[in-house]
Amino acid sequence: MARTPKHPSDPTDLGRNRTGTRSAPLRTKEMLENTAAVPGAMVDTSGLAMARVELSEAAPPVGTMPPPGSVKGMAKAALEALQGEKATVFLDKLGERLAFERTGVRLYEAVLAKMPAAHLGKGSLSPDRVRRFRDEEQAHFRTVREAIEKLGGDPTALTPSADLAGVQATGLVSVVTDPRTTLTQCLDALLTAELADNDGWKLLIAMAEAMGQEDLASRFSRALAEEDQHLVSIRRWIAERLEGQLGAKLPAPEFGVPPPA
Amino acid sequence: MSLDLTSERGVAVEAQQQFDWKDLAGLPYSKLDADAFSRVRVILMNGVESEALRFSHLLARASDPGLRRTLALVRRAEQHQQTLVNWLNPADQSPLETTIGYEQVAIEVTAHLAKHEPDPYLAQVYRFGLLEDFDHLYRYAALLDRLEGKDANNLLQGYTDVRPGRPTRDHHRHPDEDLARPYDRRSAHPLSKLNALTLVAGEYQTHDFYMHVGPLYADPIARQLYAEIASVEEQHVTQYESLADPAETWLERWLLHEATEVWNYWSCAQDETDTRLKAIFERFLDYELGHLAAAREAFERLEARDPFLVIPRALPDPIKFEGHRDFVRETLAREEDLRRDGTGFVPSAREPERSRALRSRLNAQGSPSEAVARGWAWRPGTELVAEPAALH
């Protein structure tokens, strides 16, 4: 594959950013003079709020859970062990994790594509580590998929929470796949994903325990241990890269240290 | 320096199919670093190209196989040009931020055309539309602040004021009030024809863009605001479209479309400061001269007339891409109260009842453009910089 030469500038270089008012002081002065005559200095966002309240009351949900399919054997037993409608709450959150892990694999793949163009230096970040985390996300995806099947759910269905996880991730996907973003900027996006993912697994474990699914809770705990490692590593990579770019050590050593158990 | 259309023949249509996918979907301009008028030019030219495609398809439906082939060849190049130009918009520019760019196009380009329009009636039509798009910018800027917490001036860069114009809630009128009096093809100044087509192109794409992105929003007021303003943009398309003489033949219209494209790319190439974008505009100017040559040949063959009876031998002065703060302010002070009555303009007190009735039904449950901007005034850095006492 033909490679184009690396662009010489970094986003933190002083450049031609024209977005601020100080880029155009004379025009800003004229703009402010013309705007000063606009009545109504009292900020009033009630128009948006009222429409949101009104429609929030009347609106149907973004969607619902799929109807139960043909449930047999172990799955039927497991489903019956869950209590009534609460099973769908658990299955919805499992669907969310499933979707999140699947997108997580793609986020890591996009970050891997950033690495050839990036200066990696002496830090702990390496393509092998990123690839390993990508593979672990895929393994977690399989773990959740098996859990949904065990409970008699349909892992190919998009549950409401899974759908919204996709909406949430839209911005993250845009950041990591934009050829103009740097590796460091993409690690920030990954950190956002992993912070949410980490809490997502903790919630799943708690829900599995609450519903008497000790086996699932145990499997999810193993996934969480790996997710903890992802989080710690990404924090460290970001800190190392920012130290390199700043030319100074970060004074807060707790950044990059695992959160208290 | 003007451009002599009699001698410039540009790049032959057959030689224009020089694109690959990486060219077409290349790197965008920087939302942060590009001049606001680079964004304006990109958006304008997407509109001009989209009008070229739309018109060419309609013409082809009524054409013989020979002309259909010529149109298909030209259209392929136009579609690729549109792709390359429109794909210059960057992914970090949200649909709402791009909307701010669309309204800046509508204000600053319309202001230029209105200032230089030789026909006083047409100039009045343009100033009328201008004041409405000026208010749309204010409403969308309020939405951008209150929905996404962003300052519209990051995009406008101080060139264009953000304040109310003729209120959007008053824009909706009976279709009888949208139709305007057409120019006379035999006596109209060539610039009038190019101006009218440029505005049709700009407003048509604005309408289509709002129709595409409006449903992408989750927020109820955002969805309603796009619906409310898209409805006005449809009125604007009807208004500007009706300015063309209905007696123009289809091939005259094709000549005018191609001449409009040449004029617009030439204008963009003159003003563009980004060297990469300037090269694109210059390249496509040459392509458009080739399209115009094809249209001239078809016209000579099928109508056996001199094309320069329809289009000017030399282009009018180029569009200047610049802020028109004083012109807009003066127009606002003088003409905000104007309304339409048939093809004419009247003070609001004399607006026909049919339009009032239509509007009161549309606004029966409130006006989203009022709800979104209640108490909103532009401040550098969003309204959240206001003293806490001013915040509810």
XYZ file of C-alpha atoms in Angstrom:
653
model
C 0.000 0.000 0.000
C 1.439 3.367 -1.025
C 2.087 5.591 1.958
C 1.787 9.354 1.753
C 4.338 11.369 3.702
C 3.455 12.279 7.275
C 1.931 15.721 7.680
C 4.354 17.969 9.546
C 1.937 19.699 11.931
C 0.450 18.646 15.246
C -2.902 19.817 16.598
C -1.175 21.625 19.446
C 1.024 23.658 17.089
C 0.196 27.341 16.840
C -1.729 27.635 13.593
C -4.525 29.579 11.937
C -7.443 28.742 14.180
C -10.006 31.451 13.369
C -12.853 30.432 15.691
C -12.287 32.878 18.553
C -13.325 36.502 18.739
C -9.683 37.538 19.204
C -8.989 36.354 15.664
C -11.202 39.166 14.387
C -11.386 41.941 17.008
C -12.752 44.617 14.688
C -15.463 42.391 13.258
C -16.358 41.215 16.755
C -16.718 44.810 17.932
C -19.130 45.567 15.093
C -21.008 42.355 15.753
C -21.392 43.190 19.422
C -22.601 46.693 18.590
C -25.271 45.276 16.305
C -26.252 42.606 18.786
C -26.510 44.951 21.756
C -29.906 46.069 20.505
C -31.366 42.564 20.802
C -33.981 42.596 23.563
C -34.332 39.957 26.224
C -31.153 39.629 28.211
C -32.829 37.115 30.518
C -31.804 33.613 29.564
C -34.930 31.519 29.138
C -34.600 27.935 27.993
C -38.127 27.017 29.036
C -39.197 26.616 25.395
C -36.934 23.627 24.955
C -37.707 22.293 28.411
C -41.474 22.467 27.963
C -41.361 20.606 24.663
C -39.123 17.955 26.179
C -41.374 17.514 29.206
C -44.546 17.405 27.167
C -43.303 14.868 24.680
C -41.414 12.827 27.274
C -44.722 12.096 28.936
C -46.493 11.089 25.762
C -43.680 9.412 23.857
C -43.416 5.661 23.453
C -39.998 4.116 24.222
C -37.340 3.906 21.501
C -38.343 0.255 21.218
C -39.088 -2.801 23.302
C -37.617 -6.208 24.072
C -38.099 -9.019 21.560
C -40.758 -11.622 22.376
C -39.452 -14.901 23.799
C -38.491 -17.374 21.076
C -38.624 -21.126 21.411
C -36.918 -21.746 24.670
C -35.788 -25.260 25.456
C -33.975 -27.265 28.085
C -31.398 -25.440 30.141
C -32.417 -22.109 28.731
C -35.999 -22.604 29.815
C -34.888 -23.613 33.278
C -32.617 -20.601 33.510
C -35.289 -18.235 32.296
C -37.792 -19.590 34.758
C -35.250 -19.139 37.515
C -35.332 -15.439 36.759
C -38.309 -13.673 38.119
C -40.994 -12.671 35.647
C -40.564 -9.349 33.905
C -37.278 -8.669 35.624
C -35.675 -11.115 33.232
C -36.121 -8.589 30.448
C -34.376 -5.886 32.483
C -31.367 -8.166 32.822
C -31.510 -9.238 29.176
C -31.721 -5.602 28.065
C -28.558 -4.740 30.003
C -26.847 -7.845 28.658
C -27.804 -6.675 25.176
C -26.273 -3.308 25.960
C -22.971 -4.868 27.042
C -22.994 -7.097 23.970
C -23.359 -4.084 21.702
C -20.768 -2.101 23.629
C -18.155 -4.855 23.471
C -18.757 -5.331 19.770
C -18.226 -1.604 19.134
C -15.254 -1.766 21.516
C -13.515 -4.241 19.195
C -13.951 -1.772 16.339
C -12.681 1.132 18.436
C -9.477 -0.778 19.204
C -9.064 -1.688 15.539
C -9.345 1.972 14.578
C -6.789 2.902 17.246
C -4.424 0.226 15.914
C -4.611 1.941 12.530
C -3.377 5.142 14.174
C -0.197 3.571 15.448
C 1.979 3.390 12.305
C 1.755 7.171 11.918
C 2.328 7.890 15.603
C 5.571 8.341 17.494
C 5.407 5.711 20.220
C 8.600 6.595 22.117
C 9.635 4.621 25.172
C 6.214 4.307 26.786
C 4.345 1.125 27.587
C 1.993 1.523 24.627
C 2.583 -1.000 21.874
C 0.544 -2.428 18.998
C 0.730 -5.855 20.658
C -0.921 -4.552 23.817
C -3.657 -2.805 21.856
C -4.214 -5.941 19.789
C -4.478 -8.014 22.949
C -7.095 -5.662 24.374
C -9.000 -5.829 21.102
C -9.034 -9.618 21.329
C -10.187 -9.471 24.932
C -13.082 -7.210 23.961
C -14.062 -9.793 21.392
C -13.854 -12.549 24.007
C -16.082 -10.471 26.296
C -18.536 -10.128 23.444
C -18.643 -13.921 23.224
C -19.083 -14.202 26.996
C -22.152 -11.974 26.914
C -23.489 -13.708 23.850
C -23.332 -17.067 25.618
C -24.974 -15.585 28.706
C -27.905 -14.272 26.665
C -28.311 -17.640 24.964
C -28.169 -19.437 28.303
C -31.002 -17.276 29.516
C -33.061 -17.984 26.430
C -32.612 -14.545 24.878
C -31.766 -13.715 21.261
C -28.220 -12.329 21.071
C -28.797 -11.111 17.513
C -31.600 -8.786 18.612
C -30.895 -5.117 19.269
C -32.362 -4.325 22.676
C -33.361 -0.762 23.631
C -30.303 -0.206 25.833
C -28.078 -1.724 23.148
C -29.500 0.745 20.659
C -28.720 3.676 22.947
C -25.223 2.360 23.577
C -24.786 2.667 19.833
C -26.033 6.248 19.906
C -23.605 7.038 22.724
C -20.692 5.494 20.844
C -21.326 7.444 17.642
C -19.037 10.278 18.670
C -16.314 7.872 19.817
C -16.355 6.087 16.461
C -16.098 9.445 14.662
C -13.090 10.467 16.738
C -11.092 7.276 16.261
C -11.816 6.811 12.550
C -11.086 10.396 11.449
C -7.705 10.357 9.663
C -6.985 13.806 11.121
C -7.101 12.741 14.777
C -3.949 11.759 16.627
C -3.253 8.620 18.594
C -3.417 10.589 21.838
C -6.802 12.060 20.929
C -8.052 8.567 20.126
C -6.814 7.206 23.437
C -9.008 9.850 25.105
C -11.981 8.426 23.221
C -10.997 4.905 24.285
C -10.729 6.072 27.894
C -14.301 7.376 27.743
C -15.422 4.017 26.399
C -13.496 2.001 28.961
C -14.717 4.094 31.899
C -18.311 3.396 30.903
C -17.496 -0.225 30.106
C -15.923 -0.739 33.494
C -19.035 0.391 35.327
C -21.176 -1.563 32.898
C -19.497 -4.818 33.922
C -19.810 -3.978 37.622
C -23.525 -3.441 37.159
C -23.893 -6.705 35.259
C -22.107 -8.614 38.008
C -24.350 -7.036 40.637
C -27.460 -7.846 38.611
C -26.358 -11.443 38.009
C -25.758 -11.908 41.730
C -29.089 -10.331 42.596
C -30.840 -12.751 40.287
C -29.038 -15.789 41.595
C -26.890 -16.261 38.519
C -23.659 -17.003 40.375
C -22.032 -18.701 37.405
C -22.610 -15.697 35.202
C -21.426 -13.345 37.942
C -18.213 -15.298 38.175
C -17.625 -15.197 34.411
C -18.377 -11.512 34.313
C -15.901 -10.907 37.138
C -13.136 -12.412 35.032
C -14.052 -10.026 32.217
C -14.046 -7.116 34.664
C -10.524 -7.989 35.798
C -9.363 -7.603 32.199
C -11.363 -4.422 31.736
C -9.664 -3.020 34.854
C -6.363 -3.667 33.164
C -7.536 -1.903 29.999
C -8.526 1.128 32.019
C -5.275 1.323 33.932
C -3.232 0.886 30.775
C -5.086 3.513 28.778
C -4.756 6.008 31.618
C -1.035 5.303 31.752
C -0.628 5.588 27.963
C -2.393 8.939 27.914
C -0.270 10.195 30.826
C 2.956 9.031 29.162
C 2.053 10.652 25.855
C 1.014 13.925 27.444
C 4.233 13.974 29.483
C 6.166 13.548 26.251
C 4.233 16.308 24.516
C 4.391 18.665 27.505
C 8.051 17.966 28.082
C 7.310 17.643 31.806
C 6.385 14.882 34.241
C 2.799 14.826 35.467
C 2.875 15.433 39.234
C -0.198 13.343 40.035
C 0.937 9.734 40.256
C -2.581 8.504 41.038
C -3.499 9.039 37.395
C -2.974 5.597 36.001
C -3.246 3.755 39.285
C -6.124 1.283 39.586
C -9.206 2.611 41.359
C -9.723 1.354 44.903
C -11.406 -2.062 45.004
C -10.676 41.259 -15.401
C -13.657 39.590 -17.016
C -13.853 36.141 -18.567
C -14.571 36.021 -22.309
C -17.031 33.195 -22.864
C -16.727 33.356 -26.641
C -13.126 32.174 -26.670
C -12.849 30.003 -23.525
C -13.817 26.399 -24.219
C -12.331 24.756 -21.130
C -11.684 21.025 -20.884
C -13.594 18.797 -23.318
C -16.334 16.808 -21.597
C -14.829 13.460 -22.655
C -11.573 14.393 -20.918
C -13.232 15.190 -17.623
C -13.767 11.700 -16.250
C -10.502 11.911 -14.357
C -11.549 10.960 -10.844
C -10.980 8.079 -8.500
C -12.656 7.470 -5.167
C -9.816 8.940 -3.169
C -10.035 12.168 -5.201
C -13.771 12.336 -4.738
C -13.723 11.716 -0.994
C -10.495 13.515 -0.157
C -9.419 15.341 2.953
C -11.795 18.056 4.158
C -11.044 21.653 5.084
C -10.428 22.384 8.751
C -13.502 23.607 10.613
C -11.212 25.460 13.012
C -8.586 26.915 10.701
C -10.412 27.581 7.413
C -11.814 31.012 6.715
C -15.605 31.118 7.078
C -15.878 32.074 3.423
C -14.107 28.898 2.342
C -16.973 27.006 3.996
C -19.429 29.414 2.322
C -17.934 28.725 -1.106
C -17.952 24.956 -0.600
C -21.599 24.990 0.457
C -22.603 27.345 -2.364
C -20.921 25.227 -5.018
C -22.544 22.068 -3.705
C -25.855 23.851 -4.229
C -24.942 24.998 -7.713
C -23.848 21.480 -8.683
C -26.943 19.890 -7.229
C -29.142 22.283 -9.247
C -27.126 21.397 -12.372
C -27.849 17.708 -11.862
C -31.514 18.260 -11.072
C -32.033 20.430 -14.140
C -30.102 18.103 -16.429
C -32.256 15.135 -15.465
C -35.423 17.071 -16.226
C -34.052 18.261 -19.553
C -32.966 14.733 -20.477
C -36.485 13.406 -19.999
C -37.680 15.688 -22.798
C -34.648 15.216 -25.077
C -33.763 13.069 -28.078
C -31.190 10.256 -27.674
C -28.337 12.365 -29.031
C -28.881 15.153 -26.546
C -29.509 12.630 -23.797
C -26.034 11.218 -24.371
C -24.411 14.639 -24.191
C -26.342 15.420 -21.024
C -25.379 12.076 -19.494
C -21.699 12.775 -20.160
C -21.894 16.238 -18.660
C -23.968 15.019 -15.738
C -21.435 12.350 -14.818
C -18.764 15.011 -14.491
C -21.134 17.311 -12.559
C -21.999 14.544 -10.115
C -18.355 13.841 -9.450
C -17.631 17.541 -9.073
C -20.442 17.842 -6.559
C -19.105 14.874 -4.630
C -15.610 16.270 -4.447
C -16.847 19.698 -3.367
C -19.404 18.514 -0.822
C -16.981 16.006 0.689
C -14.749 18.947 1.603
C -17.052 19.454 4.596
C -15.412 17.875 7.634
C -16.871 15.168 9.856
C -16.347 17.195 13.047
C -18.783 19.801 11.718
C -22.157 18.662 13.049
C -25.257 18.999 10.864
C -26.300 21.963 13.002
C -22.918 23.632 12.580
C -23.159 23.018 8.827
C -26.623 24.588 9.014
C -25.009 27.762 10.394
C -22.793 27.674 7.293
C -25.829 27.279 5.027
C -27.454 30.370 6.527
C -24.229 32.353 6.218
C -24.262 31.449 2.515
C -27.893 32.527 2.238
C -27.190 35.875 3.896
C -23.861 36.929 2.445
C -24.330 35.630 -1.104
C -27.897 36.960 -1.312
C -26.721 40.326 0.028
C -24.058 40.542 -2.666
C -26.526 39.612 -5.412
C -29.154 42.050 -4.107
C -26.619 44.885 -4.018
C -25.546 44.275 -7.606
C -28.901 43.317 -9.145
C -29.740 45.813 -11.911
C -33.513 45.181 -11.816
C -35.090 46.971 -8.810
C -37.940 44.462 -8.491
C -35.591 41.470 -8.446
C -33.372 43.251 -5.939
C -36.428 43.738 -3.729
C -37.249 40.031 -3.965
C -33.698 39.186 -2.910
C -33.705 41.612 0.021
C -37.017 40.153 1.145
C -35.621 36.618 1.194
C -32.423 37.836 2.799
C -34.197 39.152 5.885
C -35.849 35.780 6.388
C -32.621 33.826 6.119
C -31.068 36.348 8.475
C -33.654 35.431 11.099
C -33.128 31.725 10.442
C -29.466 32.171 11.340
C -30.459 33.723 14.671
C -32.857 30.860 15.473
C -30.363 28.147 14.532
C -27.622 29.908 16.493
C -29.907 29.837 19.537
C -30.516 26.140 18.941
C -26.787 25.451 18.579
C -26.142 27.175 21.901
C -29.051 25.636 23.780
C -28.875 22.141 22.290
C -25.143 21.514 21.911
C -23.662 24.306 24.047
C -21.769 25.790 21.097
C -21.126 29.323 19.830
C -22.253 29.919 16.233
C -19.561 32.555 15.887
C -16.906 29.830 15.962
C -18.159 29.233 12.409
C -19.286 32.710 11.393
C -16.004 34.328 12.512
C -17.540 37.757 13.052
C -18.497 38.287 9.412
C -22.247 37.936 9.931
C -24.419 39.375 12.693
C -26.526 37.048 14.811
C -29.727 38.853 15.696
C -33.411 38.623 14.814
C -34.612 39.641 11.354
C -38.194 39.367 10.158
C -39.417 36.813 12.707
C -39.564 33.277 11.338
C -43.050 32.796 12.811
C -44.228 35.409 10.245
C -42.588 33.826 7.197
C -45.241 31.264 6.361
C -47.642 32.566 3.783
C -50.127 31.414 1.196
C -48.503 30.023 -1.987
C -50.108 32.915 -3.880
C -47.652 35.139 -2.007
C -44.613 33.077 -2.980
C -44.825 33.477 -6.720
C -42.942 36.485 -8.053
C -43.054 38.411 -11.325
C -40.689 36.824 -13.872
C -38.072 38.780 -15.752
C -38.445 39.152 -19.523
C -35.962 36.860 -21.255
C -35.539 39.311 -24.128
C -34.799 42.414 -22.107
C -33.436 41.158 -18.773
C -29.820 41.916 -17.981
C -27.722 38.719 -18.175
C -26.628 39.283 -14.576
C -30.275 39.107 -13.484
C -30.571 35.635 -14.967
C -27.376 34.405 -13.319
C -28.415 35.918 -9.984
C -31.809 34.236 -10.046
C -30.366 30.816 -10.896
C -27.691 31.110 -8.221
C -30.373 31.757 -5.615
C -32.560 28.901 -6.831
C -29.551 26.601 -6.474
C -28.668 27.848 -3.005
C -32.170 27.721 -1.596
C -33.024 24.371 -3.159
C -30.077 22.648 -1.535
C -30.834 24.379 1.751
C -34.355 23.023 1.678
C -33.102 19.544 0.826
C -30.399 19.641 3.507
C -32.899 20.601 6.218
C -35.245 17.874 5.036
C -32.430 15.323 5.345
C -31.003 16.360 8.696
C -34.179 17.513 10.483
C -35.259 13.993 11.479
C -31.752 13.170 12.729
C -32.390 15.247 15.840
C -33.724 13.774 19.064
C -34.762 17.057 20.668
C -38.410 17.966 19.965
C -37.762 21.673 19.396
C -34.852 20.928 17.069
C -37.060 18.628 14.992
C -39.817 21.234 14.907
C -37.443 24.095 14.075
C -36.007 22.272 11.069
C -39.560 21.489 9.904
C -40.579 25.120 10.387
C -37.611 26.554 8.494
C -37.596 23.875 5.759
C -41.146 24.988 4.982
C -39.890 28.554 4.487
C -37.024 27.355 2.301
C -39.548 25.645 0.043
C -41.317 29.002 -0.231
C -38.006 30.610 -1.133
C -37.378 28.044 -3.874
C -40.830 28.756 -5.277
C -40.164 32.481 -5.073
C -36.780 32.458 -6.797
C -37.759 29.809 -9.338
C -40.719 31.910 -10.464
C -38.391 34.773 -11.426
C -37.300 32.976 -14.598
C -39.226 33.801 -17.747
C -41.479 30.799 -18.483
C -40.929 31.428 -22.201
C -37.266 30.481 -21.946
C -36.683 27.351 -24.006
C -35.200 24.345 -22.250
C -31.947 24.772 -24.126
C -31.781 28.440 -23.158
C -32.120 27.287 -19.576
C -29.335 24.793 -20.037
C -27.065 27.522 -21.380
C -27.942 29.684 -18.396
C -27.286 26.855 -15.949
C -23.841 26.237 -17.399
C -23.043 29.954 -17.500
C -24.128 30.224 -13.843
C -21.803 27.409 -12.896
C -18.920 29.008 -14.784
C -19.608 32.351 -13.106
C -19.829 30.823 -9.631
C -16.648 28.729 -9.912
C -14.830 31.688 -11.428
C -15.973 33.850 -8.491
C -14.871 31.209 -5.967
C -11.491 30.820 -7.663
C -10.928 34.594 -7.523
C -11.588 34.919 -3.797
C -10.332 31.631 -2.371
C -7.288 31.955 -0.126
C -6.756 28.239 0.575
C -4.470 27.052 -2.221
C -5.880 23.514 -2.309
C -9.467 24.727 -2.568
C -8.503 27.386 -5.088
C -6.983 24.706 -7.332
C -10.219 22.710 -7.122
C -12.318 25.739 -8.075
C -9.981 26.541 -10.977
C -10.053 22.941 -12.203
C -13.843 22.872 -12.106
C -14.048 26.267 -13.793
C -12.266 24.654 -16.739
C -14.678 21.714 -16.610
C -17.674 24.046 -16.574
C -16.347 25.932 -19.573
C -16.290 22.541 -21.298
C -19.913 21.936 -20.273
C -20.861 25.369 -21.563
C -19.176 24.563 -24.874
C -21.270 21.378 -25.103
C -24.431 23.342 -24.334
C -23.508 25.951 -26.964
C -23.037 23.253 -29.597
C -26.383 21.650 -28.740
C -28.085 25.028 -28.814
C -26.602 25.940 -32.190
C -27.526 22.539 -33.601
C -31.069 22.309 -32.265
C -32.193 25.929 -32.155
C -30.004 27.280 -34.977
C -29.410 30.477 -33.012
C -26.459 32.310 -31.550
C -26.032 31.232 -27.897
C -24.752 34.690 -27.089
C -28.231 36.015 -27.582
C -28.989 34.144 -24.333
C -25.780 34.279 -22.333
C -23.368 37.192 -22.028
C -20.242 37.229 -24.177
C -18.219 38.121 -21.096
C -19.036 37.216 -17.531
C -20.288 39.926 -15.180
C -18.032 40.885 -12.277
C -17.446 37.983 -9.918
C -19.388 37.482 -6.692
C -17.366 38.990 -3.825
C -17.406 36.763 -0.787
C -17.409 39.184 2.114
C -19.510 40.316 5.072
C -22.374 42.692 4.293
C -23.084 43.865 7.834
C -24.069 47.430 6.945
C -26.227 46.439 3.971
C -28.100 43.845 6.023
C -28.561 46.251 8.939
C -29.924 48.987 6.691
C -32.226 46.562 4.879
C -33.482 45.249 8.195
C -34.218 48.739 9.494
C -36.091 49.680 6.317
C -37.838 46.482 5.234
C -38.389 44.185 8.185
C -42.075 45.033 8.211
C -42.624 44.143 4.551
C -44.871 41.227 3.675
C -45.977 39.743 0.360
C -49.264 40.362 -1.432
C -49.325 38.334 -4.623
C -46.200 39.269 -6.519
C -45.913 42.579 -4.673
C -44.668 43.826 -1.318
C -46.834 45.541 1.297
C -46.557 46.669 4.928
C -47.518 43.914 7.374
C -50.836 45.600 8.144
C -51.924 44.979 4.547
C -50.884 41.358 4.297
C -53.691 39.281 2.727
C -55.967 37.357 5.058
C -55.243 34.063 3.255
C -51.646 34.204 4.474
C -52.605 35.224 8.006
C -55.065 32.336 8.188
C -52.538 29.833 6.896
C -49.963 31.021 9.409
C -52.254 31.042 12.390
C -53.069 27.400 11.749
C -49.393 26.432 11.482
C -48.571 28.360 14.664
C -51.668 27.149 16.523
C -49.587 25.214 19.054
C -46.789 27.747 19.214
C -43.798 28.537 17.067
C -40.612 26.516 17.578
C -38.484 29.418 16.348
C -39.921 31.550 19.159
C -39.547 28.815 21.769
C -35.917 28.116 20.931
C -34.780 31.738 21.041
C -36.864 33.102 23.925
C -34.592 35.558 25.745
C -31.612 34.487 23.663
C -29.025 36.975 22.511
C -25.676 36.116 20.972
C -22.757 36.472 23.327
C -19.153 35.546 22.534
C -18.739 32.087 24.096
C -22.505 31.249 24.308
C -25.204 32.694 26.551
C -23.755 30.773 29.488
C -21.155 33.515 29.931
C -24.000 35.718 31.241
C -23.990 36.664 34.900
C -25.768 34.012 36.992
C -28.486 36.567 37.815
C -29.510 36.538 34.171
C -29.833 32.770 34.153
C -33.062 31.122 35.202
